[in-house]
Amino acid sequence: MALAAVAGCSAVLVVAAALAVALPEDEAPQGEVPALAAEHGVDLGVAVAVEPLLWDGGYRDVVTANYTSVTAENTMKWDSVQPERGEFDWSGPDTVMDFAERNGLDVRGHTLLWHNQQPAWLAGGSFGPQELRQIMREHVGELVGRYEGRITAWDVVNEPFADEGAQLRENLWYGVLGQDYIAEALWAAHEADPGARLYINEFGIEDGGAKADALYALAEDLVERGVPLHGIGFQSHFVHGQVPEDLAGTMRRFTGLGLEVAVTELDVRVPEPATDAELADQAAEYRRVVEACLDVAGCVGVTVWGVTDGHSWIPEWFPGYTAATPFGEDYRPKPALEGIVEALARRPAPVAS
Ligand code: 9MR
């Protein structure tokens, strides 16, 4: 689609993004998604890793040609940012930020408090409430504060509920600070960047059920108390054939609280070997997820988890599954990308105000 066809100020942003990546050896043909996403006022994002961003021009081209935002897949997590107590390593996060800003991409911050990828000094430490609260406030203050005004949204608390079911997860934070660690983290992030949209990010809630109900009750309580919670992230790690029918309905429950929502980690894994028929079905599944976001007024975007199938976490974590992203190991687009484009092209864009 020609950039000139994009209406209003979105076009300016998109053209600026296109110019910013026009380096001779790295020049990527602009795909259809960024311009269409801009028309809808949503982000289509992708999770990125530092090494290929630094060294792989083909990888960078896939990102800049097809997406409007990035999430750091790992490098803004606690073990990367503060591997030793009080020693911060900004090399990875700065690489992602620089890449994004040079190419006109938004950034989602991921993630501040999570039970995984904690450094040994933190996970194995023995802290009372006062000390742990101080550790949390310092980490959040340093990380969020460093990029104040440059990160659209932060996943402040990641996966606060138990894997299955409705109980809060018994992580380090819960064990020492009790359930209000969630409100405390949100306040700390808000102090560090009052303009950032602050999220709770969770999996296994997309189809409703007890876990979604429990998250809803938590979110309702936080909103009623005036805690700075602005959004709910639906991770959306789906299995081919099991993409929920009514994702939009689940999202609307949360937007009914005045919150925004986003699909934050979309992938659709397929059993090996993925056949052409399965990849065609997967395209329809990607289309449905993007349509669900476009159908919900408070849904601000969809982020895909991994740039290509060769960079996806799926084969390592789910042996026997493959092909979860919209790009193949050869960096070529798969039918899933067409599914995303179809959703954006078919749904009417909102009338510019
Ligand atoms: O994709 C990430 C993978 O590279 C890491 O090894 C893994 C470690 O836990 O985390 C993956 O990302 C996770 C994300 O941060 C939170 N939701 C689940 C994602 C997949 O595990």
Coordinates of C-alpha atoms and ligand atoms in Angstrom, one line a residue:
M1 CA 0.0 0.0 0.0
A2 CA 1.3 3.5 -0.9
L3 CA 2.2 5.6 2.0
A4 CA 0.5 8.6 0.3
A5 CA -2.8 6.9 0.8
V6 CA -2.5 7.2 4.6
A7 CA -4.7 9.9 6.0
G8 CA -3.9 12.7 8.3
C9 CA -1.1 13.1 10.7
S10 CA -0.5 9.3 10.9
A11 CA 1.0 9.7 7.4
V12 CA 3.6 12.1 8.7
L13 CA 4.7 9.6 11.4
V14 CA 4.8 6.7 9.0
V15 CA 6.8 8.6 6.4
A16 CA 9.2 9.8 9.1
A17 CA 9.7 6.1 10.1
A18 CA 10.3 5.1 6.6
L19 CA 12.9 7.8 6.0
A20 CA 14.7 6.9 9.2
V21 CA 15.5 3.4 8.1
A22 CA 16.5 4.4 4.6
L23 CA 20.2 3.4 5.0
P24 CA 21.6 2.1 1.7
E25 CA 22.6 -1.4 2.8
D26 CA 19.8 -1.9 5.3
E27 CA 16.9 -0.5 3.2
A28 CA 13.9 -2.6 3.7
P29 CA 10.8 -2.3 1.5
Q30 CA 8.0 -1.0 3.6
G31 CA 5.4 -3.6 4.2
E32 CA 1.7 -3.0 4.5
V33 CA 1.3 -3.3 8.3
P34 CA 2.8 -0.1 9.6
A35 CA 0.6 2.2 7.4
L36 CA -2.5 0.2 8.0
A37 CA -1.9 0.1 11.8
A38 CA -1.4 3.8 11.8
E39 CA -4.8 4.3 10.1
H40 CA -6.4 2.3 12.9
G41 CA -4.4 4.1 15.6
V42 CA -3.0 0.8 17.0
D43 CA 0.5 -0.5 17.3
L44 CA 1.5 -3.7 15.7
G45 CA 4.6 -4.7 17.7
V46 CA 7.2 -7.4 17.9
A47 CA 9.5 -8.7 20.7
V48 CA 13.1 -8.2 19.8
A49 CA 16.4 -9.6 21.0
V50 CA 19.6 -7.6 21.3
E51 CA 22.2 -9.8 19.5
P52 CA 20.3 -10.0 16.1
L53 CA 19.4 -6.3 16.4
L54 CA 23.1 -5.5 16.6
W55 CA 24.4 -7.9 14.0
D56 CA 21.6 -9.1 11.6
G57 CA 20.5 -6.6 9.0
G58 CA 17.8 -9.0 7.7
Y59 CA 16.3 -9.2 11.2
R60 CA 16.3 -5.5 11.5
D61 CA 14.6 -5.2 8.1
V62 CA 11.8 -7.5 9.1
V63 CA 11.1 -5.4 12.2
T64 CA 11.3 -1.9 10.5
A65 CA 9.3 -3.0 7.4
N66 CA 6.5 -4.7 9.3
Y67 CA 6.0 -3.3 12.8
T68 CA 5.3 -0.1 14.6
S69 CA 6.6 -0.9 18.0
V70 CA 9.0 -3.2 19.8
T71 CA 9.2 -5.0 23.2
A72 CA 12.5 -6.1 24.6
E73 CA 12.1 -9.9 24.8
N74 CA 14.6 -10.3 27.6
T75 CA 17.0 -7.4 28.1
M76 CA 14.9 -5.2 30.3
K77 CA 14.3 -8.0 32.7
W78 CA 15.7 -7.9 36.2
D79 CA 18.6 -10.4 35.6
S80 CA 19.9 -8.4 32.6
V81 CA 19.4 -4.9 34.1
Q82 CA 20.7 -5.5 37.7
P83 CA 22.7 -8.7 37.6
E84 CA 24.5 -7.8 40.8
R85 CA 23.0 -5.7 43.5
G86 CA 23.4 -2.0 42.8
E87 CA 25.2 -2.7 39.4
F88 CA 23.0 -1.7 36.5
D89 CA 23.8 -2.8 32.9
W90 CA 22.1 -0.6 30.4
S91 CA 23.8 -1.9 27.3
G92 CA 20.9 -4.1 26.1
P93 CA 18.1 -1.8 27.0
D94 CA 19.9 1.2 25.4
T95 CA 20.4 -0.9 22.2
V96 CA 16.7 -1.6 21.9
M97 CA 15.8 2.1 22.7
D98 CA 18.3 3.4 20.2
F99 CA 17.1 1.1 17.5
A100 CA 13.5 1.9 18.1
E101 CA 14.0 5.7 18.2
R102 CA 16.2 5.7 15.1
N103 CA 13.4 3.9 13.3
G104 CA 10.3 5.7 14.7
L105 CA 9.1 2.7 16.6
D106 CA 7.2 2.9 19.9
V107 CA 8.6 0.8 22.8
R108 CA 6.7 -1.3 25.4
G109 CA 8.7 -1.9 28.5
H110 CA 8.9 -5.5 29.7
T111 CA 9.0 -6.2 32.6
L112 CA 9.6 -4.9 36.2
L113 CA 8.4 -7.5 38.7
W114 CA 8.3 -11.2 37.6
H115 CA 9.1 -14.5 39.3
N116 CA 11.4 -15.6 36.4
Q117 CA 14.7 -14.2 35.3
Q118 CA 15.5 -12.7 38.7
P119 CA 19.3 -12.5 39.5
A120 CA 20.6 -15.0 42.1
W121 CA 21.2 -12.3 44.6
L122 CA 17.5 -11.3 44.5
A123 CA 15.9 -14.7 44.1
G124 CA 18.1 -16.3 46.8
G125 CA 18.3 -13.4 49.1
S126 CA 16.6 -13.1 52.5
F127 CA 15.0 -9.8 52.9
G128 CA 12.6 -8.2 55.3
P129 CA 9.8 -6.0 54.0
Q130 CA 11.6 -2.7 54.4
E131 CA 14.7 -3.8 52.6
L132 CA 12.8 -5.6 49.8
R133 CA 10.6 -2.5 49.3
Q134 CA 13.7 -0.4 49.0
I135 CA 15.2 -2.8 46.5
M136 CA 12.0 -2.8 44.4
R137 CA 11.8 1.0 44.5
E138 CA 15.4 1.5 43.5
H139 CA 15.1 -1.0 40.6
V140 CA 11.9 0.4 39.3
G141 CA 13.0 4.0 39.8
E142 CA 16.3 3.5 37.9
L143 CA 14.9 1.5 35.0
V144 CA 11.6 3.4 34.4
G145 CA 13.3 6.7 35.2
R146 CA 16.1 6.2 32.7
Y147 CA 13.7 6.0 29.9
E148 CA 11.1 8.5 31.2
G149 CA 9.0 9.8 28.4
R150 CA 10.4 7.3 25.9
I151 CA 8.5 4.2 26.8
T152 CA 4.8 4.1 26.0
A153 CA 3.8 1.4 28.4
W154 CA 5.4 -0.8 31.1
D155 CA 4.5 -4.3 32.1
V156 CA 4.9 -3.4 35.7
V157 CA 3.8 -6.8 37.2
N158 CA 4.1 -9.9 35.0
E159 CA 2.1 -13.0 35.7
P160 CA 0.9 -12.2 39.2
F161 CA -1.5 -15.2 39.3
A162 CA -0.6 -18.9 39.7
D163 CA -0.1 -20.8 36.5
E164 CA -3.5 -22.5 36.8
G165 CA -6.3 -20.9 38.7
A166 CA -7.3 -17.9 40.7
Q167 CA -4.8 -17.5 43.5
L168 CA -2.1 -14.9 43.5
R169 CA 1.3 -16.4 42.7
E170 CA 3.4 -17.0 45.8
N171 CA 6.5 -15.1 44.4
L172 CA 9.2 -13.3 46.3
W173 CA 7.2 -10.1 46.4
Y174 CA 4.0 -11.6 47.6
G175 CA 5.8 -13.6 50.2
V176 CA 7.5 -10.6 51.8
L177 CA 5.2 -7.7 51.0
G178 CA 1.8 -9.3 50.7
Q179 CA -0.6 -8.7 47.9
D180 CA -0.2 -4.9 48.0
Y181 CA 3.2 -5.4 46.4
I182 CA 1.3 -4.9 43.1
A183 CA 0.0 -1.5 44.1
E184 CA 3.4 -0.5 45.5
A185 CA 5.1 -1.4 42.2
L186 CA 2.5 0.5 40.2
W187 CA 3.0 3.6 42.4
A188 CA 6.8 3.3 42.1
A189 CA 6.6 3.1 38.3
H190 CA 4.2 6.0 38.2
E191 CA 6.5 8.2 40.3
A192 CA 9.4 7.4 37.9
D193 CA 7.4 8.2 34.7
P194 CA 4.0 9.8 35.3
G195 CA 3.3 9.6 31.6
A196 CA 3.8 5.9 31.0
R197 CA 0.8 3.5 30.7
L198 CA 1.2 0.9 33.5
Y199 CA 0.1 -2.7 32.9
I200 CA -0.5 -5.9 34.6
N201 CA 0.5 -8.6 32.0
E202 CA -0.9 -12.1 32.3
F203 CA -1.4 -15.4 30.4
G204 CA -4.2 -17.8 30.5
I205 CA -6.9 -15.1 30.8
E206 CA -7.8 -14.8 27.1
D207 CA -10.7 -17.1 27.1
G208 CA -12.2 -15.9 30.4
G209 CA -12.5 -18.4 33.4
A210 CA -11.4 -18.3 37.0
K211 CA -8.0 -16.7 36.4
A212 CA -9.5 -13.9 34.3
D213 CA -12.2 -13.4 37.0
A214 CA -9.6 -13.1 39.7
L215 CA -7.5 -10.6 37.6
Y216 CA -10.7 -8.6 37.0
A217 CA -11.4 -8.4 40.7
L218 CA -7.8 -7.3 41.4
A219 CA -8.0 -4.7 38.6
E220 CA -11.3 -3.4 39.9
D221 CA -10.0 -3.0 43.4
L222 CA -6.9 -1.2 42.2
V223 CA -8.9 1.2 40.0
E224 CA -11.4 1.9 42.8
R225 CA -8.5 2.7 45.1
G226 CA -7.0 5.1 42.6
V227 CA -3.8 3.1 42.0
P228 CA -2.2 4.0 38.7
L229 CA -3.1 0.9 36.7
H230 CA -3.9 1.8 33.1
G231 CA -3.9 -1.4 31.2
I232 CA -4.1 -5.2 31.1
G233 CA -1.8 -7.2 28.8
F234 CA -3.2 -10.4 27.3
Q235 CA -0.1 -12.4 26.5
S236 CA -1.9 -14.7 24.1
H237 CA 0.5 -17.6 23.7
F238 CA -1.9 -19.8 21.7
V239 CA -1.9 -23.3 20.4
H240 CA -3.1 -23.8 16.8
G241 CA -6.7 -24.8 17.0
Q242 CA -7.3 -23.3 20.4
V243 CA -7.5 -19.6 19.8
P244 CA -10.4 -18.3 21.9
E245 CA -13.6 -17.5 20.1
D246 CA -14.4 -14.4 22.2
L247 CA -11.2 -12.7 22.9
A248 CA -12.9 -9.3 22.3
G249 CA -15.5 -10.2 24.9
T250 CA -12.9 -10.9 27.6
M251 CA -11.1 -7.7 26.7
R252 CA -14.3 -5.6 26.9
R253 CA -14.8 -6.7 30.6
F254 CA -11.5 -4.9 31.4
T255 CA -12.1 -1.9 29.2
G256 CA -15.4 -1.6 31.1
L257 CA -13.3 -0.7 34.1
G258 CA -11.8 2.2 32.1
L259 CA -8.6 0.4 31.4
E260 CA -6.9 -0.1 28.1
V261 CA -5.9 -3.6 26.9
A262 CA -3.3 -4.9 24.5
V263 CA -2.3 -8.3 23.1
T264 CA 1.3 -8.3 24.3
E265 CA 2.9 -11.6 23.4
L266 CA 1.0 -13.2 20.5
D267 CA 2.2 -16.4 19.0
V268 CA 0.3 -19.5 17.6
R269 CA 2.3 -22.7 17.9
V270 CA 1.8 -25.5 15.4
P271 CA 2.7 -29.2 15.9
E272 CA 5.7 -30.3 13.8
P273 CA 5.8 -30.5 10.9
A274 CA 3.5 -27.5 10.1
T275 CA 1.6 -28.3 6.9
D276 CA 0.5 -25.7 4.4
A277 CA -3.1 -26.3 5.5
E278 CA -2.2 -25.6 9.1
L279 CA -0.3 -22.5 8.2
A280 CA -3.4 -21.3 6.3
D281 CA -5.5 -21.9 9.4
Q282 CA -2.9 -20.2 11.5
A283 CA -3.3 -17.1 9.2
A284 CA -7.0 -17.0 10.0
E285 CA -6.1 -17.3 13.7
Y286 CA -3.8 -14.3 13.5
R287 CA -6.5 -12.4 11.6
R288 CA -9.0 -13.2 14.3
V289 CA -6.8 -12.0 17.1
V290 CA -6.0 -8.7 15.3
E291 CA -9.7 -8.3 14.5
A292 CA -10.6 -8.8 18.1
C293 CA -8.2 -5.9 19.1
L294 CA -9.7 -3.6 16.4
D295 CA -13.2 -4.4 17.5
V296 CA -12.5 -3.3 21.1
A297 CA -12.3 0.5 21.5
G298 CA -9.8 0.3 24.3
C299 CA -7.4 -2.1 22.6
V300 CA -4.2 -0.2 21.8
G301 CA -2.3 -2.9 19.9
V302 CA -1.0 -6.4 19.2
T303 CA 2.6 -7.5 19.8
V304 CA 3.9 -10.7 18.3
W305 CA 6.4 -12.7 20.4
G306 CA 9.5 -13.1 18.2
V307 CA 10.7 -11.8 14.9
T308 CA 10.9 -15.1 13.0
D309 CA 10.3 -18.7 13.7
G310 CA 14.0 -19.1 14.1
H311 CA 14.1 -16.6 16.9
S312 CA 10.9 -17.8 18.7
W313 CA 11.0 -19.2 22.2
I314 CA 8.6 -22.0 21.2
P315 CA 10.8 -24.8 19.9
E316 CA 13.0 -24.7 23.1
W317 CA 10.1 -24.5 25.5
F318 CA 7.6 -26.6 23.7
P319 CA 9.5 -29.4 21.9
G320 CA 7.4 -30.7 19.0
Y321 CA 5.9 -27.3 18.3
T322 CA 7.0 -24.9 15.7
A323 CA 6.2 -22.1 13.2
A324 CA 4.6 -19.8 15.8
T325 CA 5.4 -16.4 14.3
P326 CA 4.4 -14.6 11.1
F327 CA 7.9 -15.0 9.5
G328 CA 9.8 -18.2 8.6
E329 CA 13.3 -19.2 9.5
D330 CA 14.2 -17.8 6.1
Y331 CA 12.8 -14.4 7.1
R332 CA 10.1 -14.6 4.5
P333 CA 6.5 -13.7 5.5
K334 CA 4.2 -16.6 6.1
P335 CA 0.4 -16.7 5.6
A336 CA 0.0 -15.4 9.2
L337 CA 1.3 -12.0 8.1
E338 CA -1.3 -11.9 5.4
G339 CA -3.9 -12.7 8.1
I340 CA -2.7 -9.6 10.0
V341 CA -2.9 -7.5 6.9
E342 CA -6.3 -8.7 6.1
A343 CA -7.7 -7.8 9.5
L344 CA -6.2 -4.3 9.2
A345 CA -7.4 -3.8 5.7
R346 CA -10.9 -5.2 6.1
R347 CA -11.9 -3.6 9.3
P348 CA -13.0 0.1 8.7
A349 CA -10.5 2.5 10.2
P350 CA -11.9 5.0 12.7
V351 CA -12.8 8.4 11.3
A352 CA -10.1 10.9 12.1
S353 CA -11.2 13.6 14.6
Ligands
9MR1 O1 10.8 -15.3 25.1 C1 11.4 -15.3 26.4 C2 12.5 -16.4 26.4 O2 13.5 -16.0 25.5 C3 13.1 -16.6 27.7 O3 14.0 -17.6 27.7 C4 11.9 -16.8 28.7 C5 12.5 -17.0 30.1 O4 11.5 -17.1 31.1 O5 11.0 -15.7 28.7 C6 10.4 -15.6 27.5 O6 9.5 -14.5 27.5 C7 8.4 -14.7 28.4 C8 7.9 -13.3 28.7 O7 8.9 -12.5 29.2 C9 6.7 -13.4 29.7 N1 5.6 -14.2 29.3 C10 6.1 -15.6 28.8 C11 7.2 -15.4 27.8 C12 7.5 -16.8 27.2 O8 8.1 -17.6 28.3

